[in-house]
Amino acid sequence: MTVGPHTDPTKRVNVGQACHIEAASEGGPRYNKEMQKAQRCSFDNGIWLCSIHAKEIDVDADRFSVKLLRKWKLTAEQYAQSKVGKARDEVSQDVFTENVKRHRELFSSIRDIEYFSLYRNANDKFFTLRGVGPLNIIVKDRRIDILFKDIFNSIQYRDNSIYIGLIYLPVKELIDYVVLSCEFYETIESFNVTFNFSPNPSSEMYFSIRKDTVNVNPHMGGICYHGDYTVENDKLTDDLGRDLPPYLQDIYLKIIVATYNIYRRIVTFKS
């Protein structure tokens, strides 16, 4: 996914780029001198990619040949065509269960993934938790941020943090739900989950999730998801006031419950 909602409802987030399969001008990557100008500017000579792959295909043109890019384009178009008018619920749930099992195997080599060193800031304003595995957590004033192999933010540990103790947290359940929120052909590279239920004039709670995934097919690009939601009466709505699809609504609510349970364990922990 390369297009998503913006915090400003009149805007959108777009991390995709329209790229030329065969260069538009001489000297460019995969330039074909036999091509007519109209052909170079046609939709047939274009492919839509995320911003990372858009740069990569031109930096290493020998690796990303015309034949390969046209194969990518055809595969993506065929997949999109097969999904038109269909809900995810029509796909066998077995494949999503298998994806959870596959991820559990991937993470099985990480010892003590559910154990964290708990630190409290000297002024008691927030907690930071350093995972033995790939997870880190921040808790502050009825807000929890969980970062898995995070590439979006970096936690700054300060010298005035006080070590409280080693704490066990049931994060495997949370990871399972995050995996279920992805497509069955995706592998999680990193994710951020935030649940904010601090007091505010609107008495609303907020949930945001960001996921970076790679496709199990090495010829298909990865996807970055980013969504911000308001939570009210066990229902999530996006920045434009739209409801989520039922399957995603259910999974995100489970992620919120799992996240809150982790929060409660942290704030009630006694060394």
GROMACS .gro file of C-alpha atoms in nm, residues 3-246:
model
  244
    3VAL     CA    1  -0.144   0.570  -0.044
    4GLY     CA    2  -0.317   0.632   0.288
    5PRO     CA    3  -0.502   0.886   0.504
    6HIS     CA    4  -0.342   1.210   0.628
    7THR     CA    5  -0.404   1.381   0.963
    8ASP     CA    6  -0.544   1.665   0.751
    9PRO     CA    7  -0.868   1.523   0.597
   10THR     CA    8  -0.815   1.735   0.284
   11LYS     CA    9  -0.481   1.563   0.214
   12ARG     CA   10  -0.343   1.213   0.172
   13VAL     CA   11  -0.012   1.037   0.234
   14ASN     CA   12   0.148   0.907  -0.085
   15VAL     CA   13   0.477   0.716  -0.073
   16GLY     CA   14   0.446   0.576  -0.425
   17GLN     CA   15   0.596   0.691  -0.755
   18ALA     CA   16   0.511   0.643  -1.121
   19CYS     CA   17   0.825   0.512  -1.291
   20HIS     CA   18   0.935   0.449  -1.647
   21ILE     CA   19   1.006   0.089  -1.735
   22GLU     CA   20   1.218   0.203  -2.030
   23ALA     CA   21   1.376   0.546  -1.982
   24ALA     CA   22   1.207   0.858  -2.115
   25SER     CA   23   1.534   1.009  -2.238
   26GLU     CA   24   1.858   0.884  -2.382
   27GLY     CA   25   2.115   0.784  -2.122
   28GLY     CA   26   1.848   0.685  -1.873
   29PRO     CA   27   1.809   0.335  -1.725
   30ARG     CA   28   1.683   0.074  -1.972
   31TYR     CA   29   1.660   0.331  -2.254
   32ASN     CA   30   1.527   0.186  -2.580
   33LYS     CA   31   1.622   0.392  -2.886
   34GLU     CA   32   1.367   0.203  -3.097
   35MET     CA   33   1.080   0.341  -2.892
   36GLN     CA   34   0.865   0.627  -3.018
   37LYS     CA   35   0.805   0.932  -2.796
   38ALA     CA   36   0.438   0.841  -2.757
   39GLN     CA   37   0.534   0.492  -2.640
   40ARG     CA   38   0.776   0.628  -2.379
   41CYS     CA   39   0.500   0.846  -2.233
   42SER     CA   40   0.231   0.575  -2.245
   43PHE     CA   41   0.078   0.392  -1.949
   44ASP     CA   42   0.220   0.071  -2.095
   45ASN     CA   43   0.572   0.200  -2.024
   46GLY     CA   44   0.488   0.291  -1.665
   47ILE     CA   45   0.493   0.102  -1.336
   48TRP     CA   46   0.381   0.218  -0.991
   49LEU     CA   47   0.630   0.147  -0.711
   50CYS     CA   48   0.703   0.251  -0.355
   51SER     CA   49   0.960   0.530  -0.325
   52ILE     CA   50   1.237   0.289  -0.219
   53HIS     CA   51   1.198   0.053  -0.515
   54ALA     CA   52   1.147   0.350  -0.749
   55LYS     CA   53   1.502   0.459  -0.672
   56GLU     CA   54   1.647   0.107  -0.657
   57ILE     CA   55   1.534   0.003  -1.008
   58ASP     CA   56   1.718   0.299  -1.161
   59VAL     CA   57   2.032   0.272  -0.949
   60ASP     CA   58   2.075  -0.094  -1.048
   61ALA     CA   59   1.920  -0.111  -1.395
   62ASP     CA   60   2.106  -0.430  -1.492
   63ARG     CA   61   1.945  -0.616  -1.205
   64PHE     CA   62   1.599  -0.471  -1.268
   65SER     CA   63   1.555  -0.549  -1.636
   66VAL     CA   64   1.265  -0.451  -1.860
   67LYS     CA   65   1.150  -0.815  -1.856
   68LEU     CA   66   1.149  -0.826  -1.474
   69LEU     CA   67   0.963  -0.495  -1.435
   70ARG     CA   68   0.699  -0.599  -1.687
   71LYS     CA   69   0.657  -0.924  -1.494
   72TRP     CA   70   0.611  -0.725  -1.171
   73LYS     CA   71   0.353  -0.504  -1.337
   74LEU     CA   72   0.157  -0.796  -1.483
   75THR     CA   73   0.158  -0.984  -1.152
   76ALA     CA   74   0.035  -0.677  -0.962
   77GLU     CA   75  -0.239  -0.606  -1.218
   78GLN     CA   76  -0.358  -0.967  -1.218
   79TYR     CA   77  -0.366  -0.973  -0.838
   80ALA     CA   78  -0.556  -0.643  -0.818
   81GLN     CA   79  -0.804  -0.762  -1.079
   82SER     CA   80  -0.868  -1.082  -0.883
   83LYS     CA   81  -0.949  -0.878  -0.569
   84VAL     CA   82  -1.194  -0.631  -0.723
   85GLY     CA   83  -1.530  -0.655  -0.548
   86LYS     CA   84  -1.411  -0.919  -0.302
   87ALA     CA   85  -1.383  -0.894   0.075
   88ARG     CA   86  -1.091  -1.039   0.264
   89ASP     CA   87  -1.342  -1.257   0.453
   90GLU     CA   88  -1.382  -1.462   0.135
   91VAL     CA   89  -1.020  -1.577   0.158
   92SER     CA   90  -0.967  -1.898   0.355
   93GLN     CA   91  -0.870  -1.819   0.713
   94ASP     CA   92  -0.633  -2.115   0.705
   95VAL     CA   93  -0.378  -1.913   0.509
   96PHE     CA   94  -0.377  -1.641   0.774
   97THR     CA   95  -0.334  -1.901   1.049
   98GLU     CA   96  -0.043  -2.047   0.855
   99ASN     CA   97   0.111  -1.699   0.836
  100VAL     CA   98   0.096  -1.672   1.217
  101LYS     CA   99   0.268  -2.011   1.247
  102ARG     CA  100   0.531  -1.901   0.995
  103HIS     CA  101   0.607  -1.586   1.196
  104ARG     CA  102   0.626  -1.786   1.521
  105GLU     CA  103   0.892  -2.002   1.359
  106LEU     CA  104   1.078  -1.690   1.243
  107PHE     CA  105   1.082  -1.552   1.598
  108SER     CA  106   1.144  -1.886   1.773
  109SER     CA  107   1.519  -1.824   1.759
  110ILE     CA  108   1.481  -1.507   1.968
  111ARG     CA  109   1.526  -1.614   2.329
  112ASP     CA  110   1.331  -1.447   2.607
  113ILE     CA  111   1.132  -1.230   2.367
  114GLU     CA  112   0.872  -1.171   2.641
  115TYR     CA  113   1.115  -1.040   2.903
  116PHE     CA  114   1.198  -0.672   2.948
  117SER     CA  115   1.420  -0.459   3.167
  118LEU     CA  116   1.189  -0.201   3.325
  119TYR     CA  117   1.316   0.152   3.389
  120ARG     CA  118   1.138   0.448   3.545
  121ASN     CA  119   1.231   0.806   3.478
  122ALA     CA  120   1.357   0.979   3.792
  123ASN     CA  121   1.059   1.216   3.802
  124ASP     CA  122   0.816   0.924   3.758
  125LYS     CA  123   0.675   1.073   3.440
  126PHE     CA  124   0.726   0.764   3.224
  127PHE     CA  125   0.858   0.408   3.198
  128THR     CA  126   1.086   0.266   2.932
  129LEU     CA  127   1.129  -0.104   2.870
  130ARG     CA  128   1.425  -0.250   2.685
  131GLY     CA  129   1.341  -0.584   2.531
  132VAL     CA  130   1.578  -0.877   2.538
  133GLY     CA  131   1.442  -0.940   2.188
  134PRO     CA  132   1.339  -0.694   1.915
  135LEU     CA  133   1.073  -0.511   2.117
  136ASN     CA  134   1.093  -0.184   2.311
  137ILE     CA  135   0.811  -0.014   2.500
  138ILE     CA  136   0.739   0.336   2.634
  139VAL     CA  137   0.462   0.406   2.886
  140LYS     CA  138   0.364   0.760   2.977
  141ASP     CA  139   0.046   0.910   3.126
  142ARG     CA  140  -0.210   0.654   3.002
  143ARG     CA  141  -0.031   0.602   2.675
  144ILE     CA  142   0.172   0.306   2.556
  145ASP     CA  143   0.399   0.279   2.253
  146ILE     CA  144   0.523  -0.063   2.146
  147LEU     CA  145   0.803  -0.072   1.890
  148PHE     CA  146   0.907  -0.392   1.715
  149LYS     CA  147   1.241  -0.381   1.527
  150ASP     CA  148   1.163  -0.013   1.502
  151ILE     CA  149   1.304   0.184   1.209
  152PHE     CA  150   1.075   0.486   1.250
  153ASN     CA  151   1.168   0.616   1.593
  154SER     CA  152   1.452   0.564   1.837
  155ILE     CA  153   1.401   0.548   2.212
  156GLN     CA  154   1.631   0.781   2.399
  157TYR     CA  155   1.739   0.627   2.730
  158ARG     CA  156   1.846   0.889   2.980
  159ASP     CA  157   2.097   0.871   3.260
  160ASN     CA  158   1.834   0.959   3.521
  161SER     CA  159   1.636   0.640   3.453
  162ILE     CA  160   1.609   0.402   3.749
  163TYR     CA  161   1.617   0.027   3.696
  164ILE     CA  162   1.308  -0.135   3.853
  165GLY     CA  163   1.343  -0.500   3.757
  166LEU     CA  164   1.289  -0.771   3.497
  167ILE     CA  165   0.929  -0.804   3.386
  168TYR     CA  166   0.743  -1.067   3.183
  169LEU     CA  167   0.495  -0.936   2.925
  170PRO     CA  168   0.268  -1.148   2.696
  171VAL     CA  169   0.382  -0.984   2.373
  172LYS     CA  170   0.357  -1.301   2.160
  173GLU     CA  171  -0.022  -1.265   2.157
  174LEU     CA  172   0.014  -0.906   2.036
  175ILE     CA  173   0.253  -1.008   1.758
  176ASP     CA  174   0.008  -1.279   1.645
  177TYR     CA  175  -0.270  -1.021   1.608
  178VAL     CA  176  -0.045  -0.778   1.419
  179VAL     CA  177   0.047  -1.060   1.180
  180LEU     CA  178  -0.323  -1.141   1.133
  181SER     CA  179  -0.385  -0.780   1.032
  182CYS     CA  180  -0.148  -0.827   0.736
  183GLU     CA  181  -0.205  -1.019   0.417
  184PHE     CA  182  -0.111  -1.386   0.427
  185TYR     CA  183   0.175  -1.335   0.182
  186GLU     CA  184   0.345  -1.065   0.391
  187THR     CA  185   0.624  -1.094   0.646
  188ILE     CA  186   0.653  -0.836   0.925
  189GLU     CA  187   0.979  -0.639   0.923
  190SER     CA  188   0.882  -0.387   1.188
  191PHE     CA  189   0.578  -0.230   1.349
  192ASN     CA  190   0.476   0.046   1.589
  193VAL     CA  191   0.157   0.032   1.795
  194THR     CA  192   0.031   0.326   2.003
  195PHE     CA  193  -0.273   0.328   2.232
  196ASN     CA  194  -0.350   0.664   2.391
  197PHE     CA  195  -0.631   0.687   2.646
  198SER     CA  196  -0.510   0.992   2.838
  199PRO     CA  197  -0.777   1.246   2.947
  200ASN     CA  198  -0.881   1.494   2.677
  201PRO     CA  199  -1.175   1.734   2.618
  202SER     CA  200  -1.339   1.494   2.373
  203SER     CA  201  -1.307   1.192   2.606
  204GLU     CA  202  -1.178   0.996   2.310
  205MET     CA  203  -0.916   0.723   2.286
  206TYR     CA  204  -0.670   0.696   2.001
  207PHE     CA  205  -0.498   0.406   1.832
  208SER     CA  206  -0.233   0.413   1.564
  209ILE     CA  207  -0.041   0.138   1.391
  210ARG     CA  208   0.243   0.136   1.144
  211LYS     CA  209   0.368  -0.180   0.977
  212ASP     CA  210   0.654  -0.242   0.740
  213THR     CA  211   0.630  -0.571   0.554
  214VAL     CA  212   0.806  -0.765   0.280
  215ASN     CA  213   0.640  -0.997   0.032
  216VAL     CA  214   0.720  -1.369   0.046
  217ASN     CA  215   0.758  -1.338  -0.330
  218PRO     CA  216   1.104  -1.181  -0.379
  219HIS     CA  217   0.987  -1.024  -0.705
  220MET     CA  218   0.713  -0.824  -0.531
  221GLY     CA  219   0.777  -0.507  -0.335
  222GLY     CA  220   0.720  -0.453   0.035
  223ILE     CA  221   0.440  -0.244   0.182
  224CYS     CA  222   0.425   0.023   0.451
  225TYR     CA  223   0.093   0.068   0.632
  226HIS     CA  224   0.011   0.364   0.854
  227GLY     CA  225  -0.325   0.433   1.015
  228ASP     CA  226  -0.455   0.664   1.291
  229TYR     CA  227  -0.793   0.588   1.447
  230THR     CA  228  -1.038   0.716   1.707
  231VAL     CA  229  -1.174   0.450   1.943
  232GLU     CA  230  -1.526   0.491   2.081
  233ASN     CA  231  -1.781   0.232   2.196
  234ASP     CA  232  -1.563  -0.058   2.076
  235LYS     CA  233  -1.549   0.092   1.729
  236LEU     CA  234  -1.262   0.241   1.529
  237THR     CA  235  -1.296   0.519   1.274
  238ASP     CA  236  -1.022   0.674   1.063
  239ASP     CA  237  -0.936   1.044   1.018
  240LEU     CA  238  -1.219   1.084   0.768
  241GLY     CA  239  -1.477   0.929   1.001
  242ARG     CA  240  -1.494   0.605   0.803
  243ASP     CA  241  -1.541   0.265   0.963
  244LEU     CA  242  -1.280  -0.005   0.909
  245PRO     CA  243  -1.368  -0.329   0.727
  246PRO     CA  244  -1.522  -0.577   0.979
   0.00000   0.00000   0.00000
